């Protein structure tokens, strides 16, 4: 899963770059887009587009916000003079960056999703910053770390960046999640991934009943292997999973047994 952490963030030893602040205007994208165009002629390398105004949290508000920000991103990419410069979209409460912290601004969370998608195609052009409060100190701290990170959140005077961490279940949670007496139905069960999953379920979770289905069937060697690992019953079924009736009949046969 994805979590915000300060692990791996370097100590700040360089002077911050110059940056300009652009707050959203009441008329939304058009005026902001014009300001983006005028920014291209200056020497400042970073423009912060601060989404300060309070908005609603329903689907329509999220659509309006993402449409507005999309027009700004498009205006930025259309200006060739902006190559080598960066637009940082700043929000407040759009991400959960602390344990137990919720997302306060759902509409701006949608904006984060939009900008992250844009970053995948233009990683040097856009940055994302979420602050706890609108202060120059928090913006400054976040922007300095954004020189090395694509996304940063600032909480309690500390900068954090998203990291991938392993999700682990306790032994008790695993037992509650997977009953060894239940049955696992694995589609593509005789393929490479299906085989590995079947082995893992039997070996690590003690699953006793496994049903493998694939277009071609087969899998006699895998069946013997799973039984040697501790599975009580192993069925291999030739099945096209696009055939709804056949899938329904297979599931019903499993539940009956």
mmCIF file of C-alpha atoms in Angstrom:
data_model
loop_
_atom_site.group_PDB
_atom_site.id
_atom_site.type_symbol
_atom_site.label_atom_id
_atom_site.label_comp_id
_atom_site.label_asym_id
_atom_site.label_seq_id
_atom_site.Cartn_x
_atom_site.Cartn_y
_atom_site.Cartn_z
ATOM 1 C CA UNK A 1 0.000 0.000 0.000
ATOM 2 C CA UNK A 2 0.983 3.659 -0.333
ATOM 3 C CA UNK A 3 1.842 5.691 2.770
ATOM 4 C CA UNK A 4 3.424 9.069 3.391
ATOM 5 C CA UNK A 5 6.692 8.882 5.320
ATOM 6 C CA UNK A 6 9.802 10.979 5.876
ATOM 7 C CA UNK A 7 11.998 7.926 5.364
ATOM 8 C CA UNK A 8 14.572 8.598 2.666
ATOM 9 C CA UNK A 9 14.027 12.342 2.524
ATOM 10 C CA UNK A 10 17.444 14.050 2.534
ATOM 11 C CA UNK A 11 18.558 16.791 4.874
ATOM 12 C CA UNK A 12 18.038 20.218 3.334
ATOM 13 C CA UNK A 13 21.394 21.807 2.726
ATOM 14 C CA UNK A 14 20.724 23.980 -0.305
ATOM 15 C CA UNK A 15 19.103 27.353 -0.644
ATOM 16 C CA UNK A 16 15.499 27.176 -1.836
ATOM 17 C CA UNK A 17 14.761 28.174 -5.392
ATOM 18 C CA UNK A 18 12.701 31.211 -6.268
ATOM 19 C CA UNK A 19 9.018 30.514 -6.673
ATOM 20 C CA UNK A 20 5.870 32.435 -7.426
ATOM 21 C CA UNK A 21 2.467 31.931 -5.865
ATOM 22 C CA UNK A 22 -0.669 31.803 -7.957
ATOM 23 C CA UNK A 23 -3.921 31.541 -6.017
ATOM 24 C CA UNK A 24 -7.028 30.313 -7.800
ATOM 25 C CA UNK A 25 -9.403 33.022 -8.888
ATOM 26 C CA UNK A 26 -13.156 33.170 -8.642
ATOM 27 C CA UNK A 27 -13.630 32.568 -12.367
ATOM 28 C CA UNK A 28 -11.503 29.432 -12.185
ATOM 29 C CA UNK A 29 -9.347 28.228 -15.030
ATOM 30 C CA UNK A 30 -9.411 30.987 -17.709
ATOM 31 C CA UNK A 31 -7.764 33.726 -15.648
ATOM 32 C CA UNK A 32 -5.324 31.268 -14.087
ATOM 33 C CA UNK A 33 -4.397 29.970 -17.540
ATOM 34 C CA UNK A 34 -3.658 33.535 -18.634
ATOM 35 C CA UNK A 35 -1.410 33.961 -15.602
ATOM 36 C CA UNK A 36 0.404 30.770 -16.516
ATOM 37 C CA UNK A 37 1.134 32.196 -19.950
ATOM 38 C CA UNK A 38 2.534 35.408 -18.477
ATOM 39 C CA UNK A 39 4.741 33.395 -16.080
ATOM 40 C CA UNK A 40 6.580 31.892 -19.055
ATOM 41 C CA UNK A 41 8.471 35.137 -19.737
ATOM 42 C CA UNK A 42 9.956 35.392 -16.228
ATOM 43 C CA UNK A 43 13.086 33.807 -14.770
ATOM 44 C CA UNK A 44 11.381 32.038 -11.845
ATOM 45 C CA UNK A 45 11.426 28.264 -12.264
ATOM 46 C CA UNK A 46 8.522 27.207 -10.033
ATOM 47 C CA UNK A 47 4.913 28.386 -10.029
ATOM 48 C CA UNK A 48 2.699 27.257 -7.138
ATOM 49 C CA UNK A 49 -0.977 26.980 -8.018
ATOM 50 C CA UNK A 50 -2.622 27.137 -4.583
ATOM 51 C CA UNK A 51 -6.161 25.765 -4.351
ATOM 52 C CA UNK A 52 -7.208 27.672 -1.229
ATOM 53 C CA UNK A 53 -10.924 28.239 -1.717
ATOM 54 C CA UNK A 54 -13.312 25.914 0.106
ATOM 55 C CA UNK A 55 -15.384 23.693 -2.171
ATOM 56 C CA UNK A 56 -17.997 21.008 -1.695
ATOM 57 C CA UNK A 57 -17.292 17.297 -1.467
ATOM 58 C CA UNK A 58 -19.918 15.873 -3.804
ATOM 59 C CA UNK A 59 -19.276 14.401 -7.215
ATOM 60 C CA UNK A 60 -20.228 17.562 -9.093
ATOM 61 C CA UNK A 61 -17.760 19.670 -7.098
ATOM 62 C CA UNK A 62 -15.021 17.140 -7.797
ATOM 63 C CA UNK A 63 -15.840 17.265 -11.509
ATOM 64 C CA UNK A 64 -15.695 21.075 -11.536
ATOM 65 C CA UNK A 65 -12.373 21.119 -9.666
ATOM 66 C CA UNK A 66 -10.690 18.535 -11.869
ATOM 67 C CA UNK A 67 -11.963 20.236 -15.031
ATOM 68 C CA UNK A 68 -10.594 23.564 -13.822
ATOM 69 C CA UNK A 69 -7.188 22.159 -12.934
ATOM 70 C CA UNK A 70 -7.047 20.170 -16.169
ATOM 71 C CA UNK A 71 -7.375 23.404 -18.154
ATOM 72 C CA UNK A 72 -4.400 24.823 -16.240
ATOM 73 C CA UNK A 73 -2.280 21.717 -16.858
ATOM 74 C CA UNK A 74 -3.116 21.866 -20.550
ATOM 75 C CA UNK A 75 -2.265 25.580 -20.721
ATOM 76 C CA UNK A 76 1.071 24.824 -19.076
ATOM 77 C CA UNK A 77 1.974 22.085 -21.558
ATOM 78 C CA UNK A 78 1.006 24.239 -24.537
ATOM 79 C CA UNK A 79 3.550 26.945 -23.605
ATOM 80 C CA UNK A 80 6.898 25.920 -25.034
ATOM 81 C CA UNK A 81 8.588 28.695 -23.059
ATOM 82 C CA UNK A 82 7.688 26.793 -19.872
ATOM 83 C CA UNK A 83 9.931 23.831 -20.683
ATOM 84 C CA UNK A 84 12.346 23.418 -17.790
ATOM 85 C CA UNK A 85 9.940 25.093 -15.375
ATOM 86 C CA UNK A 86 7.543 23.424 -12.970
ATOM 87 C CA UNK A 87 3.937 23.888 -11.927
ATOM 88 C CA UNK A 88 3.223 22.764 -8.362
ATOM 89 C CA UNK A 89 -0.437 22.216 -7.484
ATOM 90 C CA UNK A 90 -0.868 22.893 -3.757
ATOM 91 C CA UNK A 91 -3.811 21.673 -1.686
ATOM 92 C CA UNK A 92 -4.839 21.407 1.950
ATOM 93 C CA UNK A 93 -6.209 18.157 3.389
ATOM 94 C CA UNK A 94 -6.391 16.330 0.062
ATOM 95 C CA UNK A 95 -4.410 13.286 1.210
ATOM 96 C CA UNK A 96 -4.103 11.214 4.348
ATOM 97 C CA UNK A 97 -0.490 11.700 5.413
ATOM 98 C CA UNK A 98 -0.684 10.707 9.095
ATOM 99 C CA UNK A 99 -1.916 7.584 10.861
ATOM 100 C CA UNK A 100 -5.629 7.974 11.532
ATOM 101 C CA UNK A 101 -5.884 11.104 9.422
ATOM 102 C CA UNK A 102 -8.794 11.260 7.012
ATOM 103 C CA UNK A 103 -9.092 13.098 3.725
ATOM 104 C CA UNK A 104 -10.654 16.454 4.572
ATOM 105 C CA UNK A 105 -11.063 17.716 1.008
ATOM 106 C CA UNK A 106 -12.471 15.000 -1.238
ATOM 107 C CA UNK A 107 -12.715 17.246 -4.312
ATOM 108 C CA UNK A 108 -9.011 18.127 -4.082
ATOM 109 C CA UNK A 109 -8.222 14.443 -3.561
ATOM 110 C CA UNK A 110 -9.643 13.973 -7.059
ATOM 111 C CA UNK A 111 -7.300 16.745 -8.212
ATOM 112 C CA UNK A 112 -4.384 14.762 -6.807
ATOM 113 C CA UNK A 113 -5.471 11.787 -8.876
ATOM 114 C CA UNK A 114 -5.593 13.955 -11.981
ATOM 115 C CA UNK A 115 -2.160 15.515 -11.451
ATOM 116 C CA UNK A 116 -0.590 12.166 -10.592
ATOM 117 C CA UNK A 117 -1.834 10.877 -13.948
ATOM 118 C CA UNK A 118 -0.300 13.924 -15.655
ATOM 119 C CA UNK A 119 2.971 13.310 -13.798
ATOM 120 C CA UNK A 120 3.221 9.836 -15.300
ATOM 121 C CA UNK A 121 3.544 11.463 -18.741
ATOM 122 C CA UNK A 122 5.286 14.708 -17.723
ATOM 123 C CA UNK A 123 7.249 13.952 -14.529
ATOM 124 C CA UNK A 124 9.404 17.089 -14.696
ATOM 125 C CA UNK A 125 6.552 19.484 -15.431
ATOM 126 C CA UNK A 126 4.271 19.008 -12.416
ATOM 127 C CA UNK A 127 4.539 18.616 -8.655
ATOM 128 C CA UNK A 128 1.999 18.027 -5.897
ATOM 129 C CA UNK A 129 2.066 19.546 -2.420
ATOM 130 C CA UNK A 130 -0.423 19.137 0.415
ATOM 131 C CA UNK A 131 -0.090 21.389 3.455
ATOM 132 C CA UNK A 132 -1.582 21.348 6.903
ATOM 133 C CA UNK A 133 -2.092 25.106 6.857
ATOM 134 C CA UNK A 134 -1.562 27.866 4.320
ATOM 135 C CA UNK A 135 1.689 29.366 5.578
ATOM 136 C CA UNK A 136 4.809 30.429 3.735
ATOM 137 C CA UNK A 137 6.902 28.177 5.987
ATOM 138 C CA UNK A 138 4.942 25.058 5.034
ATOM 139 C CA UNK A 139 4.966 25.940 1.353
ATOM 140 C CA UNK A 140 8.710 26.632 1.502
ATOM 141 C CA UNK A 141 9.467 23.344 3.255
ATOM 142 C CA UNK A 142 7.370 21.363 0.826
ATOM 143 C CA UNK A 143 8.811 23.048 -2.241
ATOM 144 C CA UNK A 144 12.374 22.400 -1.175
ATOM 145 C CA UNK A 145 11.665 18.688 -0.897
ATOM 146 C CA UNK A 146 9.773 18.748 -4.194
ATOM 147 C CA UNK A 147 13.113 19.418 -5.874
ATOM 148 C CA UNK A 148 13.718 15.671 -5.424
ATOM 149 C CA UNK A 149 10.225 14.243 -4.965
ATOM 150 C CA UNK A 150 7.141 14.344 -7.241
ATOM 151 C CA UNK A 151 4.666 14.562 -4.325
ATOM 152 C CA UNK A 152 5.084 15.906 -0.792
ATOM 153 C CA UNK A 153 2.819 16.459 2.217
ATOM 154 C CA UNK A 154 3.741 18.686 5.148
ATOM 155 C CA UNK A 155 2.480 17.787 8.615
ATOM 156 C CA UNK A 156 3.587 19.188 12.007
ATOM 157 C CA UNK A 157 6.597 20.907 10.475
ATOM 158 C CA UNK A 158 7.828 17.747 8.729
ATOM 159 C CA UNK A 159 7.822 16.870 5.054
ATOM 160 C CA UNK A 160 6.661 13.429 3.952
ATOM 161 C CA UNK A 161 6.663 11.692 0.598
ATOM 162 C CA UNK A 162 4.632 8.667 -0.558
ATOM 163 C CA UNK A 163 6.333 5.309 -0.189
ATOM 164 C CA UNK A 164 5.197 1.766 -0.943
ATOM 165 C CA UNK A 165 5.035 -0.392 2.186
ATOM 166 C CA UNK A 166 4.058 -4.012 2.629
ATOM 167 C CA UNK A 167 0.631 -4.770 4.068
ATOM 168 C CA UNK A 168 0.881 -7.490 6.664
ATOM 169 C CA UNK A 169 -1.884 -9.369 8.425
ATOM 170 C CA UNK A 170 -1.527 -10.885 11.856
ATOM 171 C CA UNK A 171 -1.778 -14.662 12.139
ATOM 172 C CA UNK A 172 -5.247 -14.298 13.648
ATOM 173 C CA UNK A 173 -6.400 -12.062 10.787
ATOM 174 C CA UNK A 174 -5.127 -14.575 8.243
ATOM 175 C CA UNK A 175 -7.035 -17.376 9.913
ATOM 176 C CA UNK A 176 -10.211 -15.337 9.915
ATOM 177 C CA UNK A 177 -9.692 -14.346 6.299
ATOM 178 C CA UNK A 178 -8.941 -17.811 4.897
ATOM 179 C CA UNK A 179 -10.546 -20.863 6.427
ATOM 180 C CA UNK A 180 -8.532 -23.989 5.750
ATOM 181 C CA UNK A 181 -11.818 -25.881 5.299
ATOM 182 C CA UNK A 182 -13.047 -23.516 2.599
ATOM 183 C CA UNK A 183 -12.374 -23.961 -1.109
ATOM 184 C CA UNK A 184 -10.308 -21.747 -3.393
ATOM 185 C CA UNK A 185 -11.365 -21.371 -7.007
ATOM 186 C CA UNK A 186 -8.421 -20.214 -9.122
ATOM 187 C CA UNK A 187 -9.015 -19.150 -12.709
ATOM 188 C CA UNK A 188 -6.051 -19.672 -14.989
ATOM 189 C CA UNK A 189 -5.141 -22.240 -12.377
ATOM 190 C CA UNK A 190 -2.722 -24.251 -14.490
ATOM 191 C CA UNK A 191 -0.784 -21.214 -15.696
ATOM 192 C CA UNK A 192 2.396 -19.904 -14.087
ATOM 193 C CA UNK A 193 0.688 -17.448 -11.722
ATOM 194 C CA UNK A 194 -2.185 -19.811 -10.965
ATOM 195 C CA UNK A 195 0.232 -22.585 -9.999
ATOM 196 C CA UNK A 196 2.188 -20.289 -7.685
ATOM 197 C CA UNK A 197 -0.997 -19.024 -6.036
ATOM 198 C CA UNK A 198 -2.280 -22.562 -5.484
ATOM 199 C CA UNK A 199 1.006 -23.642 -3.914
ATOM 200 C CA UNK A 200 1.014 -20.578 -1.658
ATOM 201 C CA UNK A 201 -2.567 -21.116 -0.462
ATOM 202 C CA UNK A 202 -1.919 -24.728 0.423
ATOM 203 C CA UNK A 203 1.549 -24.265 1.881
ATOM 204 C CA UNK A 204 1.160 -20.951 3.739
ATOM 205 C CA UNK A 205 -2.549 -20.983 4.627
ATOM 206 C CA UNK A 206 -3.208 -24.695 4.965
ATOM 207 C CA UNK A 207 -6.035 -24.678 2.431
ATOM 208 C CA UNK A 208 -7.478 -28.159 1.988
ATOM 209 C CA UNK A 209 -9.721 -27.796 -1.065
ATOM 210 C CA UNK A 210 -8.543 -26.272 -4.353
ATOM 211 C CA UNK A 211 -10.365 -25.961 -7.667
ATOM 212 C CA UNK A 212 -8.232 -25.014 -10.661
ATOM 213 C CA UNK A 213 -9.876 -24.012 -13.906
ATOM 214 C CA UNK A 214 -8.350 -23.184 -17.269
ATOM 215 C CA UNK A 215 -9.375 -23.406 -20.898
ATOM 216 C CA UNK A 216 -7.330 -26.551 -21.491
ATOM 217 C CA UNK A 217 -7.683 -28.349 -18.170
ATOM 218 C CA UNK A 218 -4.826 -30.773 -17.527
ATOM 219 C CA UNK A 219 -2.584 -30.085 -14.540
ATOM 220 C CA UNK A 220 -2.273 -33.667 -13.259
ATOM 221 C CA UNK A 221 1.276 -33.051 -12.026
ATOM 222 C CA UNK A 222 0.179 -29.909 -10.172
ATOM 223 C CA UNK A 223 -2.695 -31.854 -8.621
ATOM 224 C CA UNK A 224 -0.303 -34.443 -7.225
ATOM 225 C CA UNK A 225 2.043 -31.725 -6.006
ATOM 226 C CA UNK A 226 -0.709 -29.874 -4.135
ATOM 227 C CA UNK A 227 -1.901 -33.071 -2.515
ATOM 228 C CA UNK A 228 1.658 -33.787 -1.393
ATOM 229 C CA UNK A 229 1.728 -30.302 0.173
ATOM 230 C CA UNK A 230 -1.373 -31.107 2.215
ATOM 231 C CA UNK A 231 -4.434 -30.405 0.059
ATOM 232 C CA UNK A 232 -7.229 -32.931 0.593
ATOM 233 C CA UNK A 233 -9.102 -32.430 -2.675
ATOM 234 C CA UNK A 234 -7.813 -30.863 -5.873
ATOM 235 C CA UNK A 235 -10.090 -30.501 -8.910
ATOM 236 C CA UNK A 236 -8.907 -29.393 -12.326
ATOM 237 C CA UNK A 237 -11.694 -28.191 -14.604
ATOM 238 C CA UNK A 238 -11.548 -27.211 -18.285
ATOM 239 C CA UNK A 239 -13.594 -24.022 -18.372
ATOM 240 C CA UNK A 240 -13.970 -20.811 -20.360
ATOM 241 C CA UNK A 241 -14.587 -18.119 -17.723
ATOM 242 C CA UNK A 242 -16.389 -15.975 -20.307
ATOM 243 C CA UNK A 243 -19.167 -18.599 -20.259
ATOM 244 C CA UNK A 244 -21.355 -17.319 -17.419
ATOM 245 C CA UNK A 245 -23.519 -20.419 -17.247
ATOM 246 C CA UNK A 246 -20.528 -22.719 -16.998
ATOM 247 C CA UNK A 247 -18.953 -20.582 -14.269
ATOM 248 C CA UNK A 248 -22.229 -20.518 -12.326
ATOM 249 C CA UNK A 249 -22.543 -24.282 -12.558
ATOM 250 C CA UNK A 250 -18.949 -24.741 -11.346
ATOM 251 C CA UNK A 251 -19.443 -22.423 -8.361
ATOM 252 C CA UNK A 252 -22.687 -24.209 -7.433
ATOM 253 C CA UNK A 253 -20.935 -27.555 -7.573
ATOM 254 C CA UNK A 254 -18.258 -26.258 -5.209
ATOM 255 C CA UNK A 255 -20.751 -24.886 -2.711
ATOM 256 C CA UNK A 256 -22.692 -28.183 -2.736
ATOM 257 C CA UNK A 257 -19.582 -30.172 -1.970
#
